[in-house]
mmCIF file of N, CA and C in Angstrom:
data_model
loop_
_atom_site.group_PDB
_atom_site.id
_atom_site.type_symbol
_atom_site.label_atom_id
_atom_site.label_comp_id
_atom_site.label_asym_id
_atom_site.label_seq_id
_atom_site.Cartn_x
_atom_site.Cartn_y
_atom_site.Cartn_z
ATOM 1 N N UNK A 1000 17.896 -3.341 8.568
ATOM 2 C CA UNK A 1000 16.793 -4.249 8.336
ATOM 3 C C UNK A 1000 16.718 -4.547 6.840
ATOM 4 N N UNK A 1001 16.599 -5.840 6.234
ATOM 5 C CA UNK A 1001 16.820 -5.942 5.211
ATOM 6 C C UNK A 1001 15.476 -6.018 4.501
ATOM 7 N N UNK A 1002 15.043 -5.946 3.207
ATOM 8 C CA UNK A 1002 13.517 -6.141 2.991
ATOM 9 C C UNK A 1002 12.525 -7.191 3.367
ATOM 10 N N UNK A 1003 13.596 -8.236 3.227
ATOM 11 C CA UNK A 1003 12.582 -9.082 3.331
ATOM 12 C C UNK A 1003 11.884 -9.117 5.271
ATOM 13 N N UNK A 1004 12.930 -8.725 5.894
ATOM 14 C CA UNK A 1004 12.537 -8.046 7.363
ATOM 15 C C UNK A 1004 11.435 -7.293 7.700
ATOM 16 N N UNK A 1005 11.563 -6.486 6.729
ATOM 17 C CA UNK A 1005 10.543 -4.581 6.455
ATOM 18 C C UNK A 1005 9.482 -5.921 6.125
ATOM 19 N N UNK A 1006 9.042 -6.494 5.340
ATOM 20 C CA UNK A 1006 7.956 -7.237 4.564
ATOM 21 C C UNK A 1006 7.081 -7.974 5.862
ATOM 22 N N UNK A 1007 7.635 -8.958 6.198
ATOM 23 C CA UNK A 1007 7.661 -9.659 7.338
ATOM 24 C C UNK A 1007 7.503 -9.051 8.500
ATOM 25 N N UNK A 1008 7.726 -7.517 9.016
ATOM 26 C CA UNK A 1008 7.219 -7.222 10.165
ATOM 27 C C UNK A 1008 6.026 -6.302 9.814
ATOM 28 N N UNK A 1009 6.102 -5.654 8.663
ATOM 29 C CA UNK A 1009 4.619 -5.065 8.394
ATOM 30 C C UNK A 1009 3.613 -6.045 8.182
ATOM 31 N N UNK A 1010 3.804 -6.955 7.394
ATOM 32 C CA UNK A 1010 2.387 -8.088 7.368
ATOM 33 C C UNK A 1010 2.313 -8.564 9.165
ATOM 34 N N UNK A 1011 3.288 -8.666 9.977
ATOM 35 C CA UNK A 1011 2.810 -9.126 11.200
ATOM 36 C C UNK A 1011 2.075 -8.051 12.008
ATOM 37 N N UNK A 1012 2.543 -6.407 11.613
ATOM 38 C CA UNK A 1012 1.962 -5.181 12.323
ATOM 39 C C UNK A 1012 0.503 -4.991 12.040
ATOM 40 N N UNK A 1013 0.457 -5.580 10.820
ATOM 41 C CA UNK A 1013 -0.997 -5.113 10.144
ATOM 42 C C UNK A 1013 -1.698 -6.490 9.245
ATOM 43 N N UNK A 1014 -1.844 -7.329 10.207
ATOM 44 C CA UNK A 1014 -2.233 -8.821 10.184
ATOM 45 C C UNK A 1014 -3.878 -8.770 10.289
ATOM 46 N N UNK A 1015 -3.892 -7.692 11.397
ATOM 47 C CA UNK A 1015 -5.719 -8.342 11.376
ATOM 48 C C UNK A 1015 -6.316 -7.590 10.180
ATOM 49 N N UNK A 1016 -5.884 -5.982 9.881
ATOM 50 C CA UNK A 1016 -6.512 -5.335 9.048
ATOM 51 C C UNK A 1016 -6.092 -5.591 7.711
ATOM 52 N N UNK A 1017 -5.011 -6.636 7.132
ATOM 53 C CA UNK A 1017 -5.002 -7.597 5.838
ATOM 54 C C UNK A 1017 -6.005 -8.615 6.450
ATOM 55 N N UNK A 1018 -6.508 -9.145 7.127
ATOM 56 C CA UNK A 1018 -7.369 -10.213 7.265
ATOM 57 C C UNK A 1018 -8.800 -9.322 6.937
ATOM 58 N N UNK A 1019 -8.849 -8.176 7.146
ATOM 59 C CA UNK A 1019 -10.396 -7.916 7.042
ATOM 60 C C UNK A 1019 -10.354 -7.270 5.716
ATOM 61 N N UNK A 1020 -9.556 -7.095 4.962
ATOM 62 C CA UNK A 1020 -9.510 -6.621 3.759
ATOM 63 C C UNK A 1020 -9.893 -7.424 2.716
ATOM 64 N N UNK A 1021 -11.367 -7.008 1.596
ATOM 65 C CA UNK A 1021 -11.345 -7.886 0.709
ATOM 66 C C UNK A 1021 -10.341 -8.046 -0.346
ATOM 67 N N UNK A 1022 -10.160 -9.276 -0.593
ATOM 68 C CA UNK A 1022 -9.187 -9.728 -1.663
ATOM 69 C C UNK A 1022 -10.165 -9.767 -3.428
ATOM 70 N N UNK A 1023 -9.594 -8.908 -4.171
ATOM 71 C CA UNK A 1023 -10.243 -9.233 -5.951
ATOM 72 C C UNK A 1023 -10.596 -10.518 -5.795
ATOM 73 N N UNK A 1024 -11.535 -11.135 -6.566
ATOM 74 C CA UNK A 1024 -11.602 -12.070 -7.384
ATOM 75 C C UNK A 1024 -10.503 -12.597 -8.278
ATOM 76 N N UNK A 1025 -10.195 -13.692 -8.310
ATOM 77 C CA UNK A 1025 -9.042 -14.193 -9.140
ATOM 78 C C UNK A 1025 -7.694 -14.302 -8.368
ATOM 79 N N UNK A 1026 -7.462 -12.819 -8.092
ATOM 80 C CA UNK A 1026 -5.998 -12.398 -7.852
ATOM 81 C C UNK A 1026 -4.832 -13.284 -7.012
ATOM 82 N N UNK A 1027 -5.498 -14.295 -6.137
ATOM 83 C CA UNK A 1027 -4.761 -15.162 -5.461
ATOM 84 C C UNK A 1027 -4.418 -16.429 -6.723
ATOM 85 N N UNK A 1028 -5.031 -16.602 -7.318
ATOM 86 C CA UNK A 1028 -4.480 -17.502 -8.830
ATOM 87 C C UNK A 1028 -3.774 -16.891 -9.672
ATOM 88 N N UNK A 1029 -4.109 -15.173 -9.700
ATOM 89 C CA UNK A 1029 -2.886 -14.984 -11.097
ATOM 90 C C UNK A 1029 -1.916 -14.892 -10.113
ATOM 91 N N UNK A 1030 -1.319 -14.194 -8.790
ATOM 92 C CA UNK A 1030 -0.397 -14.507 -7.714
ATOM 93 C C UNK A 1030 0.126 -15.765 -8.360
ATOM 94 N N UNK A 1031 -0.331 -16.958 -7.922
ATOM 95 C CA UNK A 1031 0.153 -18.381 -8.053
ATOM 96 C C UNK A 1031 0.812 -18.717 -9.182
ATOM 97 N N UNK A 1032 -0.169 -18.331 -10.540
ATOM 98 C CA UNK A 1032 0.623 -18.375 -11.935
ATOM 99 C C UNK A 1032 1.910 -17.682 -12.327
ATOM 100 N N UNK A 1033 1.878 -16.055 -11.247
ATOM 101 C CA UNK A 1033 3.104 -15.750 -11.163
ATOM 102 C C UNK A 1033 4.472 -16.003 -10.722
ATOM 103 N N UNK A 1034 4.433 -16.882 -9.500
ATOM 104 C CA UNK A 1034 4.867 -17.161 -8.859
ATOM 105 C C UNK A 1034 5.389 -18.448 -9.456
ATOM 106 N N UNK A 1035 4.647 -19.087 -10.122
ATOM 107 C CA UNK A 1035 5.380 -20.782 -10.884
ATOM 108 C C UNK A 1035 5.793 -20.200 -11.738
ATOM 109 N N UNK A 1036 5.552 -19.140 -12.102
ATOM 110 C CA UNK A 1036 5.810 -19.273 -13.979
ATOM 111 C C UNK A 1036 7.495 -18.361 -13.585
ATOM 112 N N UNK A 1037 7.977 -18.173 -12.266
ATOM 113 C CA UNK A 1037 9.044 -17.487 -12.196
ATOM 114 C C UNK A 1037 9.200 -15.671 -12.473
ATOM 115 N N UNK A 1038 7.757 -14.979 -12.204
ATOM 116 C CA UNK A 1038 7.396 -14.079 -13.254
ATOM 117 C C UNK A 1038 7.954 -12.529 -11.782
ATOM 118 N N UNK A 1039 8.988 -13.062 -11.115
ATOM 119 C CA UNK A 1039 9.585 -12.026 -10.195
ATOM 120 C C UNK A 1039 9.217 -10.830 -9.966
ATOM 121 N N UNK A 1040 9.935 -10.337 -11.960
ATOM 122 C CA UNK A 1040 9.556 -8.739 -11.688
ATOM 123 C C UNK A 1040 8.174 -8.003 -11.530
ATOM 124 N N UNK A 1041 7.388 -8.932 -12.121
ATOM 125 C CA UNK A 1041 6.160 -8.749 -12.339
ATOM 126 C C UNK A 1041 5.337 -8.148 -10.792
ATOM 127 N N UNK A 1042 5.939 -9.591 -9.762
ATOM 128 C CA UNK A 1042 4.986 -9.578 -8.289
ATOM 129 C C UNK A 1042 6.028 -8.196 -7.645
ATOM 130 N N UNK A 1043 6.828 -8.181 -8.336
ATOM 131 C CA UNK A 1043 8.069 -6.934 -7.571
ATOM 132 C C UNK A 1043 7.217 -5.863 -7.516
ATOM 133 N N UNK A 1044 6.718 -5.507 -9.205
ATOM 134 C CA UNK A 1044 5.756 -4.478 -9.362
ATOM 135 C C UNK A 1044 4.598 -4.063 -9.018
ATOM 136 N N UNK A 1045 3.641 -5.278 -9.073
ATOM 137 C CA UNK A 1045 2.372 -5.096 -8.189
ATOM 138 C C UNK A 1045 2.851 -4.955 -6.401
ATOM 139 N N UNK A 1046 3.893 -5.084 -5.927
ATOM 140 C CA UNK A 1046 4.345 -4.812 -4.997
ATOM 141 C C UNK A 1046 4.398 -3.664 -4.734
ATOM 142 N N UNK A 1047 5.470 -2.646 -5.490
ATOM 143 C CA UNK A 1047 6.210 -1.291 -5.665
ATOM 144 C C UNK A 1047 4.731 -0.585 -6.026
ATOM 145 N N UNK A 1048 3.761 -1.200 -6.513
ATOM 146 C CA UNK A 1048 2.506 -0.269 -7.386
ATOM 147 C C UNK A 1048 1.729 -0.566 -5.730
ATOM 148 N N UNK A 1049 1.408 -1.262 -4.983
ATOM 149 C CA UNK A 1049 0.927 -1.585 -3.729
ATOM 150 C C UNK A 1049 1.119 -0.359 -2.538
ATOM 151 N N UNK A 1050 2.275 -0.282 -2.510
ATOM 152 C CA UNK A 1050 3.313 0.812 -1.855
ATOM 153 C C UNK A 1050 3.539 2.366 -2.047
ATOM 154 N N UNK A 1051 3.281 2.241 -3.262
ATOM 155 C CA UNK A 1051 3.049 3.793 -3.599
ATOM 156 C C UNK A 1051 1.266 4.308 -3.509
ATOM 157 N N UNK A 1052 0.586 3.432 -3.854
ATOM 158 C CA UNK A 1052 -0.783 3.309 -3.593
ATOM 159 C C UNK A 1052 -0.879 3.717 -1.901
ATOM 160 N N UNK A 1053 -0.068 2.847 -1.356
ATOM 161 C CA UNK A 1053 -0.692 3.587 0.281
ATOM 162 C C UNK A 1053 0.184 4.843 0.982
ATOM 163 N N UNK A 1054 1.226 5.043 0.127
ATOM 164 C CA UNK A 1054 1.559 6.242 0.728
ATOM 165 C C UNK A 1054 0.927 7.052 -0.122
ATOM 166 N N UNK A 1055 0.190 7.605 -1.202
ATOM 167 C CA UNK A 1055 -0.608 8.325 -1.736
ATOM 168 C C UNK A 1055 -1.611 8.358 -0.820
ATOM 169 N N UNK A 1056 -2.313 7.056 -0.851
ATOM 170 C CA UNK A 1056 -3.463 7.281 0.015
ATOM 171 C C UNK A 1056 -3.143 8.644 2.179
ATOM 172 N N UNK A 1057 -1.974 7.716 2.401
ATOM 173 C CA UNK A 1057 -1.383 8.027 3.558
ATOM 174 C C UNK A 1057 -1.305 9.910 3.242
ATOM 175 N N UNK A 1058 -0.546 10.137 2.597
ATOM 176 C CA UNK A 1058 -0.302 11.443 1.712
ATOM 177 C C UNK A 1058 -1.719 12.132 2.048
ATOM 178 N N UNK A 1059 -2.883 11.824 1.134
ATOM 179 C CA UNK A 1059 -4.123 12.767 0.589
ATOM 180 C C UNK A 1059 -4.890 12.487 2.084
ATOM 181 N N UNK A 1060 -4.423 11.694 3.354
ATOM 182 C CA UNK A 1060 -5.530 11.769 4.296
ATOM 183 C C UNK A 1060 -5.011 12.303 5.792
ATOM 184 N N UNK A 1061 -3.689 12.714 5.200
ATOM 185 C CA UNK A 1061 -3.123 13.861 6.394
ATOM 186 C C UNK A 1061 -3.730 15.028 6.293
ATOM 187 N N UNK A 1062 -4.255 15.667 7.279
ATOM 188 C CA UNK A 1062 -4.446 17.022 7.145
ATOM 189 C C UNK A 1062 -3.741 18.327 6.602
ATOM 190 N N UNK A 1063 -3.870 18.746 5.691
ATOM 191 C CA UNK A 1063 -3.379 20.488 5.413
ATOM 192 C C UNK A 1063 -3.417 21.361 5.793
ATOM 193 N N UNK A 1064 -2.615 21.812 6.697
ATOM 194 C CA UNK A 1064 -2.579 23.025 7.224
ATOM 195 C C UNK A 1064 -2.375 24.654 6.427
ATOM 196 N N UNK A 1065 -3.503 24.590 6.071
ATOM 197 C CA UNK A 1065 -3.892 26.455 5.644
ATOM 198 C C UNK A 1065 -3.803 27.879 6.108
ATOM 199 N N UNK A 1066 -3.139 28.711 5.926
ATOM 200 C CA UNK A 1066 -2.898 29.788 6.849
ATOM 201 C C UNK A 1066 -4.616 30.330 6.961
ATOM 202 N N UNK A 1067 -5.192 31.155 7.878
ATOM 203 C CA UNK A 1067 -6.267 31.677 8.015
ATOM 204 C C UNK A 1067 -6.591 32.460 6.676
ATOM 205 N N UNK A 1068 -7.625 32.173 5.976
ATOM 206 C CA UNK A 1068 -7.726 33.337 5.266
ATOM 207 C C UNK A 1068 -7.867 34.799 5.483
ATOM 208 N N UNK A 1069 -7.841 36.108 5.024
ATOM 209 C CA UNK A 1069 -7.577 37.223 5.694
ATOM 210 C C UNK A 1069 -8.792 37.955 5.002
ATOM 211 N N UNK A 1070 -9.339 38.241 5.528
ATOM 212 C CA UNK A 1070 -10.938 39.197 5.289
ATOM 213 C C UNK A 1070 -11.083 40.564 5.053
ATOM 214 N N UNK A 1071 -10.680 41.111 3.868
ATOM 215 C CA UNK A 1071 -10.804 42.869 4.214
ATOM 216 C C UNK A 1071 -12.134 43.485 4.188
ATOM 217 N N UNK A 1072 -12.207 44.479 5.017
ATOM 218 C CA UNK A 1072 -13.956 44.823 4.510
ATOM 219 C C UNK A 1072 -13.652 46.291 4.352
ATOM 220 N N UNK A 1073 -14.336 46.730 3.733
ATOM 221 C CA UNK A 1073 -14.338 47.821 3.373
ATOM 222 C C UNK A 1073 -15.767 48.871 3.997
#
């Protein structure tokens, strides 16, 4: 599967919950300015910075499994 594949079937997997997601202020215009002005690496990065953002998030909201703590009493 090539990226632009991976891109294209996750925005179609997760279509309604990008639709209910608020969008910044602005950000669809500096997008646009990026995008004319040829500014590639730039949207590459807010991309790659996008991506690591949700597997962090994905990461910190799996559960941890802790061994029992062990209680001595005396």
């Amino acid at each position: 599967m090539t990226p632009v594949e991976w891109i294209r079937q996750m925005v179609e997997a997760n279509r309604e919950a990008l639709q209910q997601m608020p969008f910044p202020p602005g950000l669809a215009e500096y997008i646009d300015e990026l995008v004319k002005a040829g500014q590639t690496e730039q949207i590459i990065a807010m991309m790659k910075m996008s991506f690591l953002i949700g597997v962090q998030q994905g990461a910190r909201s799996e559960e941890v499994s802790l061994p029992p703590r062990v209680r001595i009493q005396a």
